[in-house]
Amino acid sequence: MQRYFVEPPQFGEREVAIVGEDARHIGKVMRSKPGDKLIVSDGISREVLAEITTIEPQQVTAAIIETLAASGEPWLQVTVAQSLPKGDKMETVIQKCTEIGASVFLPFLSARTVVQYDQKKEEKRLGRWRKIAKEAAEQAHRSKIPAVEMPVKWDGLLSALSSYDLVCLCYEQEHGQQLRDVLKPFAKRLNPEQTYKIAVVVGPEGGFAEEEVREAEAKGAVAVGLGRRILRTETAAMAALTCIMYESGEMGGI
């Protein structure tokens, strides 16, 4: 069943309005008709099963049939902190990690980031990134759209690390401690009735400078390896996030 996110004001007591591009998608792409059912969420706390009553070019109205229990969200809140990669790799990271279960994306600049930062350009890209997160969340039947933050500098990232219960910095030179070595004992301490915040920090194509790793460790991050193979920057985020979701029981782990 198709799922759509709308702004909270579009919800009424008995009906919900779907507007803009989503309305066109329902009418032109999905070729839906009155009587068809869909799931609508406000991306915060409300999710309903609704039946289409009217279809217009810019708005689809649907009658609310029942309120649903949000079930597509992981109980761990994982932030993917990704050093800005080249080309459209960030789009891939956001799309796939949204499907896997990331809650927040925090792009950042590090010493070996190749991309030349331009605030106006990044603001434009931010809109596209957020659209990708929305579409991926709909496809994955999530109840919330992951937040995609504006890129921050390295110092900005470091200052944010203290707010997490666990920070795993993926470092290809870390041969002693692997991600699994950190996740196993951490997962055993988890209480499903509590909320935990985890950050996965991934460097650019050229990796982290050793000084950056030491600075992050001084702020509480744990440098971990991802096995014997070297992963692309966009692959590392997906692999690490998948491991976290598995060990926490979100993918049939503990």
Coordinates of N, CA and C in Angstrom, one line a residue:
M1 N 0.8 -1.2 0.0 CA 0.0 0.0 0.0 C 0.9 1.2 0.0
Q2 N 0.5 2.2 -0.8 CA 1.3 3.4 -1.0 C 1.3 4.2 0.3
R3 N 2.4 4.9 0.6 CA 2.5 5.7 1.9 C 3.0 7.1 1.5
Y4 N 2.4 8.1 2.2 CA 2.8 9.5 1.9 C 2.9 10.3 3.2
F5 N 3.9 11.2 3.2 CA 4.1 12.1 4.3 C 3.4 13.5 4.0
V6 N 2.8 14.1 4.9 CA 2.2 15.4 4.7 C 2.5 16.2 6.0
E7 N 2.4 17.5 5.8 CA 2.6 18.4 7.0 C 1.4 18.3 7.9
P8 N 1.7 18.4 9.3 CA 0.6 18.3 10.3 C -0.6 19.1 10.0
P9 N -0.5 20.4 9.5 CA -1.8 21.1 9.3 C -2.7 20.5 8.2
Q10 N -2.2 19.6 7.4 CA -3.0 19.0 6.4 C -3.9 17.9 6.9
F11 N -3.7 17.6 8.2 CA -4.6 16.6 8.9 C -5.8 17.3 9.5
G12 N -7.0 16.8 9.2 CA -8.2 17.2 9.9 C -8.6 16.1 10.8
E13 N -9.8 16.3 11.4 CA -10.3 15.3 12.3 C -10.8 14.1 11.6
R14 N -11.3 14.3 10.3 CA -11.9 13.2 9.6 C -11.3 12.9 8.2
E15 N -10.5 13.9 7.8 CA -9.9 13.7 6.5 C -8.5 14.3 6.4
V16 N -7.7 14.0 5.4 CA -6.4 14.5 5.2 C -6.2 14.9 3.8
A17 N -5.5 16.0 3.6 CA -5.2 16.5 2.2 C -3.8 16.3 1.8
I18 N -3.6 15.7 0.6 CA -2.3 15.5 0.1 C -2.1 16.4 -1.1
V19 N -1.1 17.3 -1.1 CA -1.0 18.3 -2.1 C 0.3 18.3 -2.9
G20 N 0.4 19.1 -3.9 CA 1.6 19.3 -4.7 C 2.0 18.1 -5.4
E21 N 3.4 17.8 -5.4 CA 3.9 16.7 -6.2 C 3.3 15.3 -5.8
D22 N 3.1 15.1 -4.5 CA 2.5 13.9 -4.1 C 1.1 13.7 -4.7
A23 N 0.3 14.8 -4.8 CA -1.0 14.7 -5.3 C -0.9 14.3 -6.8
R24 N 0.0 14.9 -7.5 CA 0.2 14.5 -8.9 C 0.7 13.1 -9.1
H25 N 1.5 12.6 -8.1 CA 2.0 11.3 -8.2 C 0.8 10.3 -8.0
I26 N -0.1 10.6 -7.1 CA -1.2 9.7 -6.9 C -2.1 9.6 -8.1
G27 N -2.4 10.8 -8.7 CA -3.3 10.8 -9.8 C -2.7 10.4 -11.2
K28 N -1.5 10.9 -11.5 CA -0.9 10.6 -12.8 C 0.0 9.4 -12.8
V29 N 0.8 9.1 -11.8 CA 1.7 8.0 -11.8 C 1.0 6.7 -11.3
M30 N 0.4 6.8 -10.2 CA -0.2 5.6 -9.6 C -1.6 5.4 -10.2
R31 N -2.2 6.4 -10.9 CA -3.5 6.3 -11.5 C -4.5 5.8 -10.5
S32 N -4.4 6.3 -9.3 CA -5.4 6.0 -8.2 C -6.7 6.6 -8.5
K33 N -7.8 6.1 -7.9 CA -9.1 6.6 -8.1 C -9.8 6.6 -6.7
P34 N -10.9 7.4 -6.6 CA -11.7 7.4 -5.4 C -12.0 6.0 -4.9
G35 N -11.9 5.8 -3.6 CA -12.1 4.4 -3.1 C -10.8 3.7 -2.8
D36 N -9.7 4.1 -3.5 CA -8.4 3.4 -3.2 C -7.9 3.9 -1.8
K37 N -7.2 3.0 -1.2 CA -6.7 3.3 0.2 C -5.2 3.6 0.2
L38 N -4.7 4.3 1.1 CA -3.3 4.7 1.3 C -3.0 5.0 2.7
I39 N -1.8 5.0 3.1 CA -1.3 5.3 4.4 C -0.7 6.7 4.4
V40 N -1.1 7.5 5.3 CA -0.6 8.9 5.4 C 0.0 9.2 6.8
S41 N 1.1 9.8 6.9 CA 1.8 10.1 8.1 C 2.2 11.6 8.2
D42 N 2.2 12.2 9.4 CA 2.6 13.5 9.5 C 4.1 13.6 9.8
G43 N 4.8 12.4 9.8 CA 6.2 12.4 10.1 C 6.6 12.6 11.5
I44 N 5.6 12.8 12.4 CA 5.9 13.0 13.8 C 5.3 12.0 14.7
S45 N 4.0 12.0 14.7 CA 3.3 11.1 15.7 C 2.0 10.4 15.1
R46 N 1.5 11.0 14.0 CA 0.2 10.5 13.6 C 0.4 9.8 12.2
E47 N -0.3 8.6 12.2 CA -0.3 7.8 11.0 C -1.6 7.1 10.8
V48 N -2.2 7.3 9.6 CA -3.6 6.8 9.4 C -3.7 6.0 8.1
L49 N -4.7 5.2 8.1 CA -5.2 4.5 6.9 C -6.3 5.4 6.4
A50 N -6.3 5.8 5.1 CA -7.3 6.7 4.6 C -7.8 6.2 3.2
E51 N -9.0 6.6 2.8 CA -9.6 6.2 1.6 C -9.8 7.5 0.7
I52 N -9.3 7.5 -0.5 CA -9.4 8.6 -1.4 C -10.8 8.9 -1.7
T53 N -11.2 10.2 -1.5 CA -12.5 10.7 -1.9 C -12.5 11.5 -3.1
T54 N -11.6 12.4 -3.3 CA -11.5 13.3 -4.5 C -10.0 13.4 -4.9
I55 N -9.9 13.5 -6.3 CA -8.5 13.6 -6.9 C -8.6 14.8 -7.8
E56 N -7.8 15.8 -7.5 CA -7.6 17.0 -8.3 C -6.1 17.1 -8.6
P57 N -5.8 17.9 -9.7 CA -4.4 18.1 -10.1 C -3.4 18.5 -8.9
Q58 N -3.9 19.3 -8.0 CA -3.0 19.8 -7.0 C -3.4 19.3 -5.6
Q59 N -4.4 18.6 -5.5 CA -4.8 18.1 -4.2 C -5.6 16.8 -4.2
V60 N -5.2 15.9 -3.4 CA -6.0 14.7 -3.2 C -6.6 14.7 -1.8
T61 N -7.9 14.4 -1.6 CA -8.5 14.4 -0.3 C -8.9 13.0 0.0
A62 N -8.6 12.6 1.3 CA -8.9 11.2 1.7 C -9.5 11.2 3.1
A63 N -10.5 10.3 3.2 CA -11.2 10.2 4.5 C -10.4 9.2 5.4
I64 N -10.2 9.6 6.6 CA -9.5 8.8 7.6 C -10.4 7.7 8.0
I65 N -9.8 6.5 7.9 CA -10.6 5.2 8.3 C -10.2 4.8 9.7
E66 N -8.9 4.8 9.9 CA -8.4 4.4 11.3 C -7.0 4.9 11.5
T67 N -6.7 5.1 12.8 CA -5.4 5.5 13.2 C -4.5 4.3 13.4
L68 N -3.3 4.3 12.8 CA -2.4 3.2 12.9 C -1.3 3.4 13.9
A69 N -0.8 2.3 14.4 CA 0.3 2.3 15.4 C 1.6 2.4 14.5
A70 N 2.4 3.4 14.8 CA 3.7 3.6 14.0 C 4.6 2.4 14.3
S71 N 5.0 1.7 13.3 CA 5.8 0.5 13.5 C 7.0 0.4 12.7
G72 N 7.3 1.5 11.9 CA 8.5 1.4 11.0 C 9.7 2.0 11.5
E73 N 9.7 2.5 12.8 CA 10.9 3.2 13.3 C 11.7 2.3 14.2
P74 N 13.1 2.4 14.0 CA 14.0 1.7 15.0 C 14.0 2.4 16.3
W75 N 14.2 1.6 17.4 CA 14.2 2.2 18.7 C 15.6 2.9 19.0
L76 N 16.6 2.6 18.2 CA 17.8 3.4 18.3 C 17.8 4.6 17.4
Q77 N 18.3 5.7 17.8 CA 18.4 6.9 16.9 C 19.8 7.0 16.5
V78 N 20.1 6.6 15.2 CA 21.4 6.6 14.7 C 21.6 7.8 13.7
T79 N 22.7 8.5 14.0 CA 23.1 9.6 13.1 C 24.2 9.2 12.2
V80 N 24.1 9.4 10.9 CA 25.1 9.1 10.0 C 25.8 10.4 9.7
A81 N 27.0 10.5 10.3 CA 27.9 11.7 10.0 C 28.8 11.4 8.9
Q82 N 28.6 12.0 7.7 CA 29.3 11.6 6.5 C 30.1 12.8 6.0
S83 N 31.4 12.7 5.9 CA 32.2 13.7 5.2 C 31.8 13.8 3.8
L84 N 31.6 15.1 3.3 CA 31.0 15.3 2.0 C 31.8 14.5 0.9
P85 N 31.2 13.6 0.2 CA 31.8 12.9 -0.8 C 31.6 13.6 -2.2
K86 N 32.3 13.1 -3.2 CA 32.2 13.6 -4.5 C 30.9 13.2 -5.2
G87 N 30.6 14.0 -6.2 CA 29.4 13.6 -7.1 C 28.1 13.5 -6.3
D88 N 27.4 12.4 -6.7 CA 26.1 12.2 -6.1 C 26.1 11.1 -5.0
K89 N 27.3 10.8 -4.5 CA 27.4 9.8 -3.5 C 26.6 10.0 -2.2
M90 N 26.5 11.3 -1.8 CA 25.7 11.6 -0.6 C 24.3 11.3 -0.8
E91 N 23.8 11.4 -2.1 CA 22.4 11.0 -2.3 C 22.2 9.5 -2.1
T92 N 23.2 8.7 -2.5 CA 23.2 7.3 -2.3 C 23.2 7.0 -0.8
V93 N 24.0 7.6 -0.1 CA 24.1 7.4 1.4 C 22.8 7.7 2.0
I94 N 22.2 8.8 1.7 CA 20.9 9.2 2.3 C 19.8 8.2 1.9
Q95 N 19.7 7.9 0.7 CA 18.7 7.0 0.2 C 18.7 5.6 0.9
K96 N 19.9 5.0 0.8 CA 20.1 3.6 1.4 C 20.0 3.6 2.9
C97 N 20.7 4.6 3.5 CA 20.7 4.6 5.0 C 19.3 4.9 5.6
T98 N 18.5 5.7 4.8 CA 17.1 5.9 5.3 C 16.4 4.6 5.3
E99 N 16.5 3.8 4.2 CA 15.9 2.5 4.1 C 16.3 1.6 5.3
I100 N 17.6 1.7 5.6 CA 18.1 0.8 6.7 C 17.6 1.2 8.1
G101 N 17.5 2.6 8.3 CA 16.9 3.0 9.5 C 17.6 4.2 10.2
A102 N 18.4 5.0 9.5 CA 19.1 6.2 10.0 C 18.1 7.2 10.4
S103 N 18.3 7.9 11.5 CA 17.4 8.9 12.0 C 17.8 10.3 11.6
V104 N 19.1 10.5 11.5 CA 19.7 11.9 11.2 C 20.9 11.7 10.2
F105 N 21.0 12.7 9.3 CA 22.2 12.7 8.5 C 22.9 14.1 8.8
L106 N 24.2 14.0 9.0 CA 25.0 15.2 9.4 C 26.2 15.2 8.5
P107 N 26.2 15.9 7.3 CA 27.3 16.0 6.4 C 28.4 17.0 7.1
F108 N 29.6 16.7 6.9 CA 30.7 17.5 7.5 C 31.9 17.6 6.6
L109 N 32.7 18.6 6.9 CA 34.0 18.8 6.1 C 35.1 18.4 7.0
S110 N 36.0 17.6 6.4 CA 37.2 17.2 7.1 C 38.5 17.5 6.3
A111 N 39.6 17.2 6.8 CA 40.9 17.6 6.2 C 41.0 17.2 4.8
R112 N 40.6 16.0 4.5 CA 40.8 15.4 3.1 C 39.5 15.4 2.3
T113 N 38.5 16.2 2.7 CA 37.3 16.3 1.9 C 37.7 17.0 0.6
V114 N 37.3 16.4 -0.5 CA 37.7 16.9 -1.9 C 36.7 18.0 -2.3
V115 N 35.5 17.8 -2.0 CA 34.4 18.8 -2.4 C 34.7 20.2 -1.9
Q116 N 34.6 21.1 -2.8 CA 34.8 22.5 -2.4 C 33.5 23.0 -1.9
Y117 N 33.5 23.4 -0.6 CA 32.2 23.8 0.0 C 31.8 25.2 -0.5
D118 N 30.5 25.3 -0.9 CA 29.9 26.5 -1.3 C 28.5 26.5 -0.6
Q119 N 28.3 27.5 0.3 CA 27.1 27.5 1.1 C 25.8 27.6 0.3
K120 N 25.8 28.4 -0.8 CA 24.6 28.5 -1.6 C 24.3 27.2 -2.3
K121 N 25.4 26.6 -2.8 CA 25.2 25.3 -3.5 C 24.7 24.3 -2.6
E122 N 25.3 24.2 -1.4 CA 24.9 23.2 -0.4 C 23.5 23.4 0.1
E123 N 23.0 24.6 0.1 CA 21.6 24.9 0.5 C 20.7 24.3 -0.5
K124 N 21.1 24.4 -1.8 CA 20.3 23.9 -2.9 C 20.3 22.4 -2.8
R125 N 21.5 21.8 -2.6 CA 21.6 20.3 -2.5 C 20.8 19.8 -1.3
L126 N 20.8 20.6 -0.2 CA 20.1 20.2 1.0 C 18.6 19.9 0.7
G127 N 18.0 20.7 -0.1 CA 16.6 20.5 -0.5 C 16.4 19.2 -1.2
R128 N 17.4 18.9 -2.1 CA 17.3 17.6 -2.9 C 17.5 16.4 -1.9
W129 N 18.5 16.6 -1.0 CA 18.8 15.5 0.0 C 17.6 15.2 0.8
R130 N 16.9 16.3 1.2 CA 15.7 16.0 2.1 C 14.5 15.4 1.3
K131 N 14.5 15.7 0.0 CA 13.4 15.1 -0.8 C 13.8 13.6 -1.0
I132 N 15.0 13.3 -1.1 CA 15.4 11.9 -1.3 C 15.1 11.1 0.0
A133 N 15.4 11.7 1.2 CA 15.1 11.1 2.4 C 13.6 10.8 2.6
K134 N 12.8 11.8 2.2 CA 11.3 11.6 2.2 C 10.9 10.5 1.4
E135 N 11.3 10.4 0.1 CA 10.9 9.4 -0.8 C 11.4 8.0 -0.3
A136 N 12.6 7.9 0.2 CA 13.1 6.7 0.7 C 12.4 6.2 1.9
A137 N 12.0 7.2 2.8 CA 11.2 6.8 4.0 C 9.8 6.3 3.6
E138 N 9.2 6.9 2.6 CA 7.9 6.4 2.1 C 8.1 5.0 1.5
Q139 N 9.1 4.8 0.7 CA 9.3 3.5 0.1 C 9.6 2.4 1.2
A140 N 10.3 2.7 2.3 CA 10.6 1.8 3.3 C 9.5 1.6 4.4
H141 N 8.4 2.4 4.2 CA 7.3 2.3 5.1 C 7.7 2.8 6.5
R142 N 8.5 3.8 6.6 CA 8.9 4.4 7.8 C 7.8 5.4 8.3
S143 N 7.8 5.7 9.6 CA 6.8 6.6 10.1 C 7.4 8.0 10.2
K144 N 8.7 8.2 10.1 CA 9.3 9.5 10.2 C 10.3 9.7 9.1
I145 N 10.5 10.9 8.7 CA 11.5 11.2 7.7 C 12.8 11.6 8.5
P146 N 13.9 11.0 8.1 CA 15.1 11.4 8.8 C 15.5 12.8 8.6
A147 N 16.1 13.4 9.6 CA 16.5 14.8 9.4 C 17.8 14.9 8.7
V148 N 17.9 15.8 7.7 CA 19.2 16.0 7.0 C 19.6 17.4 7.3
E149 N 20.8 17.5 8.1 CA 21.3 18.8 8.6 C 22.2 19.5 7.5
M150 N 22.3 20.8 7.7 CA 23.3 21.5 6.9 C 24.7 21.0 7.2
P151 N 25.6 21.0 6.3 CA 27.0 20.6 6.5 C 27.7 21.4 7.6
V152 N 28.5 20.8 8.4 CA 29.2 21.5 9.4 C 30.7 21.3 9.2
K153 N 31.5 22.2 9.8 CA 33.0 22.0 9.8 C 33.4 20.9 10.8
W154 N 34.6 20.5 10.7 CA 35.1 19.5 11.6 C 35.0 19.8 13.1
D155 N 35.2 21.1 13.4 CA 35.1 21.5 14.8 C 33.6 21.4 15.3
G156 N 32.7 21.7 14.3 CA 31.3 21.6 14.7 C 30.9 20.2 14.9
L157 N 31.4 19.2 14.2 CA 31.1 17.8 14.4 C 31.7 17.4 15.8
L158 N 32.9 17.8 16.0 CA 33.5 17.4 17.3 C 32.7 17.8 18.5
S159 N 32.2 19.1 18.4 CA 31.5 19.6 19.5 C 30.1 18.9 19.8
A160 N 29.7 18.2 18.7 CA 28.4 17.5 18.8 C 28.5 16.1 19.4
L161 N 29.7 15.5 19.4 CA 29.9 14.1 19.8 C 29.5 13.8 21.2
S162 N 29.6 14.7 22.1 CA 29.3 14.5 23.5 C 27.8 14.2 23.8
S163 N 27.0 14.4 22.8 CA 25.5 14.2 23.0 C 25.1 12.8 22.7
Y164 N 26.0 11.9 22.3 CA 25.7 10.6 21.9 C 26.1 9.5 22.9
D165 N 25.4 8.4 23.0 CA 25.7 7.4 23.9 C 26.9 6.5 23.4
L166 N 27.1 6.5 22.0 CA 28.2 5.8 21.4 C 28.5 6.5 20.1
V167 N 29.8 6.7 19.8 CA 30.2 7.2 18.6 C 31.3 6.3 18.0
C168 N 30.9 5.8 16.8 CA 31.8 4.9 16.1 C 32.4 5.6 14.9
L169 N 33.7 5.8 14.9 CA 34.4 6.5 13.8 C 35.1 5.4 13.0
C170 N 34.6 5.3 11.7 CA 35.1 4.2 10.8 C 36.5 4.6 10.3
Y171 N 37.5 3.8 10.7 CA 38.9 4.2 10.3 C 39.6 3.0 9.7
E172 N 40.0 3.1 8.5 CA 40.5 2.0 7.8 C 41.9 1.5 8.3
Q173 N 42.5 2.4 9.2 CA 43.8 2.0 9.7 C 43.7 1.3 11.1
E174 N 42.4 1.2 11.6 CA 42.2 0.6 12.9 C 42.2 -0.9 12.7
H175 N 43.3 -1.6 13.0 CA 43.4 -3.0 12.8 C 43.1 -3.8 14.1
G176 N 43.2 -3.2 15.3 CA 43.0 -3.9 16.5 C 41.5 -4.0 16.9
Q177 N 40.7 -3.0 16.8 CA 39.4 -3.0 17.3 C 38.4 -2.9 16.1
Q178 N 37.6 -3.9 16.0 CA 36.6 -3.9 14.9 C 35.3 -3.5 15.4
L179 N 34.4 -3.1 14.5 CA 33.1 -2.6 14.9 C 32.3 -3.6 15.8
R180 N 32.4 -4.8 15.4 CA 31.7 -5.9 16.2 C 32.2 -5.9 17.6
D181 N 33.5 -5.7 17.8 CA 34.0 -5.7 19.2 C 33.4 -4.6 20.1
V182 N 33.0 -3.5 19.5 CA 32.4 -2.4 20.2 C 30.9 -2.7 20.4
L183 N 30.2 -3.1 19.3 CA 28.8 -3.3 19.3 C 28.3 -4.4 20.2
K184 N 29.0 -5.5 20.3 CA 28.5 -6.6 21.1 C 28.3 -6.3 22.5
P185 N 29.3 -5.7 23.2 CA 29.1 -5.4 24.6 C 28.1 -4.2 24.8
F186 N 28.1 -3.3 23.8 CA 27.1 -2.2 23.9 C 25.7 -2.7 23.8
A187 N 25.5 -3.6 22.9 CA 24.1 -4.1 22.6 C 23.6 -4.8 23.9
K188 N 24.4 -5.5 24.6 CA 24.0 -6.2 25.8 C 23.5 -5.3 26.9
R189 N 23.9 -4.1 26.9 CA 23.5 -3.1 27.9 C 22.2 -2.4 27.5
L190 N 21.7 -2.5 26.3 CA 20.6 -1.8 25.8 C 19.3 -2.2 26.5
N191 N 18.5 -1.2 26.8 CA 17.1 -1.4 27.3 C 16.1 -0.9 26.3
P192 N 15.3 -1.7 25.7 CA 14.4 -1.3 24.6 C 13.4 -0.2 25.1
E193 N 13.3 0.0 26.4 CA 12.3 1.0 26.9 C 13.0 2.4 26.9
Q194 N 14.3 2.4 26.7 CA 15.0 3.7 26.7 C 15.4 4.1 25.3
T195 N 15.7 5.4 25.1 CA 16.2 5.9 23.8 C 17.7 6.1 23.8
Y196 N 18.3 5.6 22.8 CA 19.8 5.7 22.7 C 20.1 6.5 21.4
K197 N 21.2 7.2 21.5 CA 21.7 8.0 20.4 C 23.1 7.5 20.0
I198 N 23.2 7.0 18.8 CA 24.5 6.5 18.3 C 24.9 7.3 17.0
A199 N 26.2 7.6 16.9 CA 26.7 8.3 15.7 C 27.7 7.4 15.0
V200 N 27.5 7.3 13.7 CA 28.5 6.6 12.8 C 29.2 7.7 12.0
V201 N 30.5 7.8 12.2 CA 31.3 8.9 11.5 C 32.1 8.3 10.4
V202 N 31.9 8.7 9.2 CA 32.6 8.2 8.0 C 33.4 9.3 7.3
G203 N 34.6 9.0 7.0 CA 35.5 10.0 6.3 C 35.2 10.1 4.8
P204 N 36.0 11.0 4.2 CA 35.9 11.1 2.7 C 36.6 10.1 2.0
E205 N 36.7 10.2 0.6 CA 37.4 9.2 -0.2 C 38.8 9.0 0.3
G206 N 39.5 10.0 0.7 CA 40.9 9.8 1.2 C 41.0 9.4 2.6
G207 N 39.9 9.2 3.3 CA 40.0 8.8 4.7 C 40.3 9.9 5.7
F208 N 40.4 9.6 6.9 CA 40.7 10.6 8.0 C 42.2 10.8 8.1
A209 N 42.6 12.0 8.5 CA 43.9 12.2 8.9 C 44.1 11.7 10.3
E210 N 45.3 11.1 10.6 CA 45.4 10.5 11.9 C 45.1 11.5 13.1
E211 N 45.5 12.8 12.9 CA 45.2 13.8 13.9 C 43.7 13.9 14.1
E212 N 42.9 13.8 13.1 CA 41.5 13.9 13.3 C 40.9 12.8 14.1
V213 N 41.5 11.6 13.9 CA 41.1 10.4 14.6 C 41.3 10.6 16.1
R214 N 42.5 11.1 16.4 CA 42.9 11.4 17.8 C 42.0 12.5 18.4
E215 N 41.7 13.5 17.7 CA 40.8 14.5 18.2 C 39.4 14.0 18.5
A216 N 38.9 13.1 17.6 CA 37.6 12.5 17.8 C 37.6 11.6 19.0
E217 N 38.7 10.8 19.2 CA 38.8 9.9 20.3 C 38.8 10.7 21.6
A218 N 39.5 11.9 21.6 CA 39.5 12.7 22.8 C 38.1 13.2 23.2
K219 N 37.2 13.3 22.2 CA 35.8 13.7 22.5 C 34.9 12.5 22.8
G220 N 35.5 11.3 22.9 CA 34.7 10.2 23.2 C 34.4 9.2 22.1
A221 N 34.8 9.5 20.9 CA 34.6 8.6 19.8 C 35.5 7.3 19.9
V222 N 35.0 6.2 19.3 CA 35.7 5.0 19.3 C 36.1 4.7 17.9
A223 N 37.4 4.6 17.6 CA 37.8 4.3 16.2 C 37.7 2.8 16.0
V224 N 37.0 2.4 14.9 CA 36.7 1.0 14.6 C 37.0 0.7 13.2
G225 N 37.4 -0.6 12.9 CA 37.6 -1.1 11.6 C 36.3 -1.8 11.1
L226 N 36.2 -1.9 9.8 CA 35.1 -2.6 9.2 C 35.5 -3.9 8.5
G227 N 36.5 -4.6 9.0 CA 36.9 -5.8 8.4 C 38.2 -5.6 7.6
R228 N 38.6 -6.7 6.9 CA 39.9 -6.7 6.2 C 39.8 -6.0 4.8
R229 N 38.6 -5.7 4.4 CA 38.5 -5.0 3.0 C 38.3 -3.5 3.2
I230 N 38.8 -2.8 2.2 CA 38.6 -1.3 2.2 C 37.3 -1.0 1.5
L231 N 36.4 -0.3 2.2 CA 35.2 0.0 1.6 C 35.2 1.5 1.1
R232 N 34.4 1.7 0.0 CA 34.2 3.1 -0.4 C 33.5 3.9 0.6
T233 N 33.6 5.2 0.6 CA 33.0 6.0 1.6 C 31.5 5.8 1.7
E234 N 30.8 5.7 0.6 CA 29.4 5.5 0.6 C 29.0 4.1 1.1
T235 N 29.8 3.2 0.9 CA 29.5 1.8 1.3 C 29.7 1.7 2.8
A236 N 30.7 2.3 3.4 CA 31.1 2.2 4.8 C 29.9 2.6 5.7
A237 N 29.2 3.7 5.3 CA 28.1 4.1 6.1 C 27.0 3.1 6.2
M238 N 26.7 2.5 5.0 CA 25.6 1.5 4.9 C 26.0 0.3 5.7
A239 N 27.3 -0.2 5.6 CA 27.7 -1.4 6.2 C 27.7 -1.2 7.8
A240 N 28.2 -0.1 8.3 CA 28.2 0.2 9.7 C 26.8 0.3 10.3
L241 N 25.9 1.0 9.6 CA 24.5 1.1 10.0 C 23.8 -0.2 10.1
T242 N 24.0 -1.0 9.1 CA 23.4 -2.4 9.1 C 23.9 -3.2 10.2
C243 N 25.2 -3.1 10.6 CA 25.7 -3.9 11.7 C 25.0 -3.4 13.0
I244 N 24.9 -2.1 13.1 CA 24.2 -1.6 14.4 C 22.8 -2.0 14.5
M245 N 22.1 -2.0 13.4 CA 20.7 -2.4 13.4 C 20.6 -3.9 13.7
Y246 N 21.5 -4.7 13.2 CA 21.5 -6.1 13.4 C 21.7 -6.4 14.9
E247 N 22.8 -5.8 15.4 CA 23.2 -6.1 16.8 C 22.1 -5.6 17.8
S248 N 21.3 -4.6 17.4 CA 20.3 -4.1 18.3 C 19.0 -4.8 18.3
G249 N 19.0 -5.8 17.3 CA 17.8 -6.6 17.2 C 16.8 -6.1 16.1
E250 N 17.2 -5.0 15.4 CA 16.3 -4.5 14.4 C 16.3 -5.3 13.1
M251 N 17.3 -6.2 13.0 CA 17.3 -7.0 11.8 C 17.5 -8.5 12.2
G252 N 16.9 -8.9 13.3 CA 16.9 -10.2 13.7 C 18.2 -10.6 14.5
G253 N 18.8 -9.6 15.2 CA 20.0 -9.8 15.9 C 19.6 -10.4 17.3
I254 N 20.2 -9.7 18.4 CA 20.1 -10.2 19.7 C 18.6 -10.4 20.1

